[in-house]
Amino acid sequence: MGGMIAQELALQIPNRISSLNLISTAPRIVRTLPYLENIRNRINLMIPKSLDVQIDNLKHDCYSDAWLAEPDESEHTVSAFPTNGDRICAGEIDKRTTPGALTRTGFLCQLAAAGFHYKSAEQLKQLGDAVGRERILVVHGKQDRMIGFVHGEMLLRELGGEEGGVTKSFHERLGHVMPIEMRNEFRELIEGRIAKCAGL
């Protein structure tokens, strides 16, 4: 949701935006699947599922298979998990079994907000003009199964593209939650953007 909210804010207060980093987001959601498959997937979102199925779906939709299978690279208190996927699983179990941490109302509100978010090509051009394309970064992983890669391409193109001054950071092997998959590189990328934009 952060990237969609950032687009809304950038259109409202463009002169207050020093650096606009749009990560794994979309100007609007477009259907990339056949009609019936798309309808089935939307219905499946509402059907209650076991904890195992919920976590398997989340891992599939948000992370690349290769990263999930790699050894746990996060800091740990006691000992590392066998894989990144095991750590994600443990975190999700904790979140989903903690009362109030993940509510159906919150899930439905996020689903509705993402579904109704819509920025036209004209609005994105206006955003690029107002904020300054040299201040905008579009980041997307080609393995993103939550908000497909086509959305990152659309966002980049409609903001004015690299030829217009927008910075692109597309990644072949990364999924939706790429800031976790490439933690150190991502930190350097954002620090570099902040430093560059502070000097503009």
PDB file of C-alpha atoms in Angstrom:
ATOM      1  CA  MET A   1       0.000   0.000   0.000  1.00  0.00           C
ATOM      2  CA  GLY A   2       2.898   2.375   0.610  1.00  0.00           C
ATOM      3  CA  GLY A   3       3.556   3.040  -3.075  1.00  0.00           C
ATOM      4  CA  MET A   4      -0.101   3.747  -3.776  1.00  0.00           C
ATOM      5  CA  ILE A   5      -0.332   6.113  -0.808  1.00  0.00           C
ATOM      6  CA  ALA A   6       2.905   7.795  -1.951  1.00  0.00           C
ATOM      7  CA  GLN A   7       1.364   8.489  -5.373  1.00  0.00           C
ATOM      8  CA  GLU A   8      -1.673  10.083  -3.713  1.00  0.00           C
ATOM      9  CA  LEU A   9       0.517  12.277  -1.501  1.00  0.00           C
ATOM     10  CA  ALA A  10       2.820  13.249  -4.370  1.00  0.00           C
ATOM     11  CA  LEU A  11      -0.150  14.552  -6.338  1.00  0.00           C
ATOM     12  CA  GLN A  12      -1.471  16.474  -3.307  1.00  0.00           C
ATOM     13  CA  ILE A  13       1.792  18.016  -2.068  1.00  0.00           C
ATOM     14  CA  PRO A  14       4.409  17.647  -4.851  1.00  0.00           C
ATOM     15  CA  ASN A  15       6.528  20.541  -3.540  1.00  0.00           C
ATOM     16  CA  ARG A  16       7.053  18.641  -0.258  1.00  0.00           C
ATOM     17  CA  ILE A  17       8.486  15.538  -1.971  1.00  0.00           C
ATOM     18  CA  SER A  18      12.269  15.376  -2.022  1.00  0.00           C
ATOM     19  CA  SER A  19      12.560  11.751  -3.151  1.00  0.00           C
ATOM     20  CA  LEU A  20       9.720   9.567  -4.459  1.00  0.00           C
ATOM     21  CA  ASN A  21      10.632   5.880  -4.386  1.00  0.00           C
ATOM     22  CA  LEU A  22       7.885   3.665  -5.813  1.00  0.00           C
ATOM     23  CA  ILE A  23       8.620   0.070  -4.848  1.00  0.00           C
ATOM     24  CA  SER A  24       6.644  -2.962  -6.058  1.00  0.00           C
ATOM     25  CA  THR A  25       3.558  -0.863  -6.726  1.00  0.00           C
ATOM     26  CA  ALA A  26       1.167   0.112  -9.496  1.00  0.00           C
ATOM     27  CA  PRO A  27      -0.623   3.177 -10.823  1.00  0.00           C
ATOM     28  CA  ARG A  28      -3.719   0.968 -11.102  1.00  0.00           C
ATOM     29  CA  ILE A  29      -4.305  -2.758 -11.087  1.00  0.00           C
ATOM     30  CA  VAL A  30      -4.765  -4.267 -14.531  1.00  0.00           C
ATOM     31  CA  ARG A  31      -5.871  -7.820 -15.183  1.00  0.00           C
ATOM     32  CA  THR A  32      -2.991  -9.971 -16.425  1.00  0.00           C
ATOM     33  CA  LEU A  33      -4.798 -13.328 -16.216  1.00  0.00           C
ATOM     34  CA  PRO A  34      -7.651 -14.748 -18.276  1.00  0.00           C
ATOM     35  CA  TYR A  35     -11.033 -13.457 -17.082  1.00  0.00           C
ATOM     36  CA  LEU A  36     -12.313 -16.639 -15.389  1.00  0.00           C
ATOM     37  CA  GLU A  37      -8.990 -17.342 -13.693  1.00  0.00           C
ATOM     38  CA  ASN A  38      -8.942 -13.785 -12.381  1.00  0.00           C
ATOM     39  CA  ILE A  39     -12.487 -14.137 -10.972  1.00  0.00           C
ATOM     40  CA  ARG A  40     -11.579 -17.473  -9.351  1.00  0.00           C
ATOM     41  CA  ASN A  41      -8.508 -15.946  -7.697  1.00  0.00           C
ATOM     42  CA  ARG A  42     -10.552 -13.041  -6.306  1.00  0.00           C
ATOM     43  CA  ILE A  43     -13.156 -15.414  -4.870  1.00  0.00           C
ATOM     44  CA  ASN A  44     -10.391 -17.556  -3.349  1.00  0.00           C
ATOM     45  CA  LEU A  45      -9.148 -14.526  -1.407  1.00  0.00           C
ATOM     46  CA  MET A  46     -12.382 -14.610   0.611  1.00  0.00           C
ATOM     47  CA  ILE A  47     -12.477 -18.340   1.340  1.00  0.00           C
ATOM     48  CA  PRO A  48     -11.054 -19.244   4.787  1.00  0.00           C
ATOM     49  CA  LYS A  49      -7.932 -21.396   4.567  1.00  0.00           C
ATOM     50  CA  SER A  50      -5.765 -23.333   6.977  1.00  0.00           C
ATOM     51  CA  LEU A  51      -2.712 -21.570   8.418  1.00  0.00           C
ATOM     52  CA  ASP A  52      -0.384 -23.767   6.314  1.00  0.00           C
ATOM     53  CA  VAL A  53      -2.168 -22.805   3.088  1.00  0.00           C
ATOM     54  CA  GLN A  54      -2.242 -19.098   4.020  1.00  0.00           C
ATOM     55  CA  ILE A  55       1.507 -19.050   4.640  1.00  0.00           C
ATOM     56  CA  ASP A  56       2.327 -21.083   1.523  1.00  0.00           C
ATOM     57  CA  ASN A  57       0.262 -18.649  -0.561  1.00  0.00           C
ATOM     58  CA  LEU A  58       1.925 -15.617   1.014  1.00  0.00           C
ATOM     59  CA  LYS A  59       5.420 -17.015   0.423  1.00  0.00           C
ATOM     60  CA  HIS A  60       4.548 -17.823  -3.203  1.00  0.00           C
ATOM     61  CA  ASP A  61       2.965 -14.425  -3.910  1.00  0.00           C
ATOM     62  CA  CYS A  62       5.514 -12.203  -2.149  1.00  0.00           C
ATOM     63  CA  TYR A  63       8.959 -13.813  -2.433  1.00  0.00           C
ATOM     64  CA  SER A  64      11.027 -15.436  -5.144  1.00  0.00           C
ATOM     65  CA  ASP A  65      11.432 -19.201  -4.874  1.00  0.00           C
ATOM     66  CA  ALA A  66      15.221 -18.946  -5.051  1.00  0.00           C
ATOM     67  CA  TRP A  67      15.449 -16.518  -2.102  1.00  0.00           C
ATOM     68  CA  LEU A  68      13.080 -18.583   0.045  1.00  0.00           C
ATOM     69  CA  ALA A  69      15.336 -21.633  -0.401  1.00  0.00           C
ATOM     70  CA  GLU A  70      18.576 -19.810   0.529  1.00  0.00           C
ATOM     71  CA  PRO A  71      20.026 -20.012   4.066  1.00  0.00           C
ATOM     72  CA  ASP A  72      18.539 -17.530   6.554  1.00  0.00           C
ATOM     73  CA  GLU A  73      20.459 -14.269   6.185  1.00  0.00           C
ATOM     74  CA  SER A  74      18.648 -12.184   8.821  1.00  0.00           C
ATOM     75  CA  GLU A  75      20.061 -11.226  12.180  1.00  0.00           C
ATOM     76  CA  HIS A  76      19.003 -13.688  14.841  1.00  0.00           C
ATOM     77  CA  THR A  77      18.708 -13.744  18.630  1.00  0.00           C
ATOM     78  CA  VAL A  78      19.397 -17.407  19.326  1.00  0.00           C
ATOM     79  CA  SER A  79      20.215 -19.155  16.066  1.00  0.00           C
ATOM     80  CA  ALA A  80      19.457 -18.790  12.377  1.00  0.00           C
ATOM     81  CA  PHE A  81      16.550 -20.584  10.741  1.00  0.00           C
ATOM     82  CA  PRO A  82      17.525 -23.175   8.116  1.00  0.00           C
ATOM     83  CA  THR A  83      16.224 -20.996   5.233  1.00  0.00           C
ATOM     84  CA  ASN A  84      14.807 -17.547   4.548  1.00  0.00           C
ATOM     85  CA  GLY A  85      11.481 -19.277   3.888  1.00  0.00           C
ATOM     86  CA  ASP A  86      11.513 -20.814   7.376  1.00  0.00           C
ATOM     87  CA  ARG A  87      12.071 -17.388   8.943  1.00  0.00           C
ATOM     88  CA  ILE A  88       9.203 -15.880   6.917  1.00  0.00           C
ATOM     89  CA  CYS A  89       6.999 -18.792   7.994  1.00  0.00           C
ATOM     90  CA  ALA A  90       7.851 -18.272  11.692  1.00  0.00           C
ATOM     91  CA  GLY A  91       7.127 -14.544  11.469  1.00  0.00           C
ATOM     92  CA  GLU A  92       3.793 -15.150   9.762  1.00  0.00           C
ATOM     93  CA  ILE A  93       2.759 -17.759  12.332  1.00  0.00           C
ATOM     94  CA  ASP A  94       3.545 -15.277  15.100  1.00  0.00           C
ATOM     95  CA  LYS A  95       1.593 -12.506  13.367  1.00  0.00           C
ATOM     96  CA  ARG A  96      -1.409 -14.702  12.566  1.00  0.00           C
ATOM     97  CA  THR A  97      -1.657 -16.206  16.047  1.00  0.00           C
ATOM     98  CA  THR A  98      -1.278 -12.903  17.916  1.00  0.00           C
ATOM     99  CA  PRO A  99      -4.772 -11.557  18.719  1.00  0.00           C
ATOM    100  CA  GLY A 100      -5.520  -8.335  16.840  1.00  0.00           C
ATOM    101  CA  ALA A 101      -2.309  -8.367  14.783  1.00  0.00           C
ATOM    102  CA  LEU A 102      -3.994  -9.395  11.531  1.00  0.00           C
ATOM    103  CA  THR A 103      -7.719  -8.727  11.300  1.00  0.00           C
ATOM    104  CA  ARG A 104     -10.188  -9.621   8.565  1.00  0.00           C
ATOM    105  CA  THR A 105     -11.393  -6.006   8.537  1.00  0.00           C
ATOM    106  CA  GLY A 106      -7.837  -4.760   7.949  1.00  0.00           C
ATOM    107  CA  PHE A 107      -7.332  -7.306   5.165  1.00  0.00           C
ATOM    108  CA  LEU A 108     -10.588  -6.323   3.440  1.00  0.00           C
ATOM    109  CA  CYS A 109      -9.796  -2.605   3.750  1.00  0.00           C
ATOM    110  CA  GLN A 110      -6.367  -3.119   2.182  1.00  0.00           C
ATOM    111  CA  LEU A 111      -7.894  -5.220  -0.595  1.00  0.00           C
ATOM    112  CA  ALA A 112     -10.514  -2.543  -1.336  1.00  0.00           C
ATOM    113  CA  ALA A 113      -7.968   0.290  -1.245  1.00  0.00           C
ATOM    114  CA  ALA A 114      -5.643  -1.494  -3.683  1.00  0.00           C
ATOM    115  CA  GLY A 115      -8.543  -2.460  -5.930  1.00  0.00           C
ATOM    116  CA  PHE A 116      -9.873   1.089  -6.153  1.00  0.00           C
ATOM    117  CA  HIS A 117      -6.490   2.835  -6.467  1.00  0.00           C
ATOM    118  CA  TYR A 118      -6.359   4.410  -9.907  1.00  0.00           C
ATOM    119  CA  LYS A 119      -3.887   6.834 -11.394  1.00  0.00           C
ATOM    120  CA  SER A 120      -4.289   7.499 -15.109  1.00  0.00           C
ATOM    121  CA  ALA A 121      -1.439   8.112 -17.531  1.00  0.00           C
ATOM    122  CA  GLU A 122      -2.403  11.795 -17.460  1.00  0.00           C
ATOM    123  CA  GLN A 123      -2.226  11.910 -13.652  1.00  0.00           C
ATOM    124  CA  LEU A 124       1.186  10.219 -13.688  1.00  0.00           C
ATOM    125  CA  LYS A 125       2.469  12.751 -16.214  1.00  0.00           C
ATOM    126  CA  GLN A 126       1.194  15.489 -13.913  1.00  0.00           C
ATOM    127  CA  LEU A 127       2.931  13.787 -10.966  1.00  0.00           C
ATOM    128  CA  GLY A 128       6.220  13.591 -12.873  1.00  0.00           C
ATOM    129  CA  ASP A 129       5.969  17.237 -13.935  1.00  0.00           C
ATOM    130  CA  ALA A 130       5.138  18.443 -10.412  1.00  0.00           C
ATOM    131  CA  VAL A 131       7.605  16.355  -8.373  1.00  0.00           C
ATOM    132  CA  GLY A 132      10.401  16.312 -10.961  1.00  0.00           C
ATOM    133  CA  ARG A 133      11.267  13.083 -12.755  1.00  0.00           C
ATOM    134  CA  GLU A 134      14.864  13.189 -11.540  1.00  0.00           C
ATOM    135  CA  ARG A 135      13.462  12.707  -8.004  1.00  0.00           C
ATOM    136  CA  ILE A 136      11.487   9.554  -8.901  1.00  0.00           C
ATOM    137  CA  LEU A 137      12.680   5.950  -8.627  1.00  0.00           C
ATOM    138  CA  VAL A 138      10.621   2.961  -9.835  1.00  0.00           C
ATOM    139  CA  VAL A 139      11.682  -0.397  -8.357  1.00  0.00           C
ATOM    140  CA  HIS A 140      10.101  -3.727  -9.318  1.00  0.00           C
ATOM    141  CA  GLY A 141      10.999  -7.409  -9.306  1.00  0.00           C
ATOM    142  CA  LYS A 142      10.214  -9.479 -12.373  1.00  0.00           C
ATOM    143  CA  GLN A 143       9.183 -12.400 -10.128  1.00  0.00           C
ATOM    144  CA  ASP A 144       6.533 -10.305  -8.327  1.00  0.00           C
ATOM    145  CA  ARG A 145       3.367 -12.402  -8.186  1.00  0.00           C
ATOM    146  CA  MET A 146       1.442  -9.975  -5.958  1.00  0.00           C
ATOM    147  CA  ILE A 147       1.587  -6.902  -8.231  1.00  0.00           C
ATOM    148  CA  GLY A 148       2.862  -8.244 -11.537  1.00  0.00           C
ATOM    149  CA  PHE A 149       5.896  -6.776 -13.279  1.00  0.00           C
ATOM    150  CA  VAL A 150       3.695  -5.278 -16.018  1.00  0.00           C
ATOM    151  CA  HIS A 151       2.598  -2.701 -13.414  1.00  0.00           C
ATOM    152  CA  GLY A 152       6.181  -1.565 -12.793  1.00  0.00           C
ATOM    153  CA  GLU A 153       6.709  -1.167 -16.536  1.00  0.00           C
ATOM    154  CA  MET A 154       3.468   0.813 -16.837  1.00  0.00           C
ATOM    155  CA  LEU A 155       4.409   3.068 -13.928  1.00  0.00           C
ATOM    156  CA  LEU A 156       7.854   3.795 -15.384  1.00  0.00           C
ATOM    157  CA  ARG A 157       6.500   4.489 -18.870  1.00  0.00           C
ATOM    158  CA  GLU A 158       3.623   6.726 -17.771  1.00  0.00           C
ATOM    159  CA  LEU A 159       5.825   8.756 -15.409  1.00  0.00           C
ATOM    160  CA  GLY A 160       8.010   9.630 -18.397  1.00  0.00           C
ATOM    161  CA  GLY A 161      10.490   6.747 -18.536  1.00  0.00           C
ATOM    162  CA  GLU A 162      14.246   6.768 -18.181  1.00  0.00           C
ATOM    163  CA  GLU A 163      14.476   9.088 -21.174  1.00  0.00           C
ATOM    164  CA  GLY A 164      12.441  11.611 -19.171  1.00  0.00           C
ATOM    165  CA  GLY A 165      14.702  11.350 -16.128  1.00  0.00           C
ATOM    166  CA  VAL A 166      12.962   8.685 -13.989  1.00  0.00           C
ATOM    167  CA  THR A 167      15.392   6.186 -12.439  1.00  0.00           C
ATOM    168  CA  LYS A 168      14.614   2.503 -13.012  1.00  0.00           C
ATOM    169  CA  SER A 169      15.700  -0.383 -10.806  1.00  0.00           C
ATOM    170  CA  PHE A 170      14.205  -3.598 -12.233  1.00  0.00           C
ATOM    171  CA  HIS A 171      15.405  -6.970 -10.933  1.00  0.00           C
ATOM    172  CA  GLU A 172      15.198 -10.255 -12.802  1.00  0.00           C
ATOM    173  CA  ARG A 173      15.073 -12.682  -9.864  1.00  0.00           C
ATOM    174  CA  LEU A 174      13.244 -10.769  -7.125  1.00  0.00           C
ATOM    175  CA  GLY A 175       9.651 -10.888  -5.887  1.00  0.00           C
ATOM    176  CA  HIS A 176       7.189  -8.443  -4.313  1.00  0.00           C
ATOM    177  CA  VAL A 177       9.029  -7.874  -1.034  1.00  0.00           C
ATOM    178  CA  MET A 178      12.339  -7.132  -2.672  1.00  0.00           C
ATOM    179  CA  PRO A 179      13.564  -4.809   0.117  1.00  0.00           C
ATOM    180  CA  ILE A 180      13.843  -7.955   2.270  1.00  0.00           C
ATOM    181  CA  GLU A 181      15.300 -10.092  -0.519  1.00  0.00           C
ATOM    182  CA  MET A 182      18.091  -7.577  -1.242  1.00  0.00           C
ATOM    183  CA  ARG A 183      18.410  -5.879   2.146  1.00  0.00           C
ATOM    184  CA  ASN A 184      21.940  -4.516   1.933  1.00  0.00           C
ATOM    185  CA  GLU A 185      21.735  -3.470  -1.721  1.00  0.00           C
ATOM    186  CA  PHE A 186      18.320  -1.909  -1.113  1.00  0.00           C
ATOM    187  CA  ARG A 187      19.616   0.157   1.812  1.00  0.00           C
ATOM    188  CA  GLU A 188      22.454   1.459  -0.370  1.00  0.00           C
ATOM    189  CA  LEU A 189      20.026   2.213  -3.218  1.00  0.00           C
ATOM    190  CA  ILE A 190      17.715   4.280  -1.007  1.00  0.00           C
ATOM    191  CA  GLU A 191      20.565   6.041   0.807  1.00  0.00           C
ATOM    192  CA  GLY A 192      22.001   6.981  -2.585  1.00  0.00           C
ATOM    193  CA  ARG A 193      18.640   8.307  -3.775  1.00  0.00           C
ATOM    194  CA  ILE A 194      18.149  10.396  -0.636  1.00  0.00           C
ATOM    195  CA  ALA A 195      21.634  11.887  -0.956  1.00  0.00           C
ATOM    196  CA  LYS A 196      21.174  12.642  -4.661  1.00  0.00           C
ATOM    197  CA  CYS A 197      17.733  14.213  -4.235  1.00  0.00           C
ATOM    198  CA  ALA A 198      18.838  16.305  -1.235  1.00  0.00           C
ATOM    199  CA  GLY A 199      21.302  17.986  -3.576  1.00  0.00           C
ATOM    200  CA  LEU A 200      18.739  18.848  -6.265  1.00  0.00           C
TER     201      LEU A 200
END
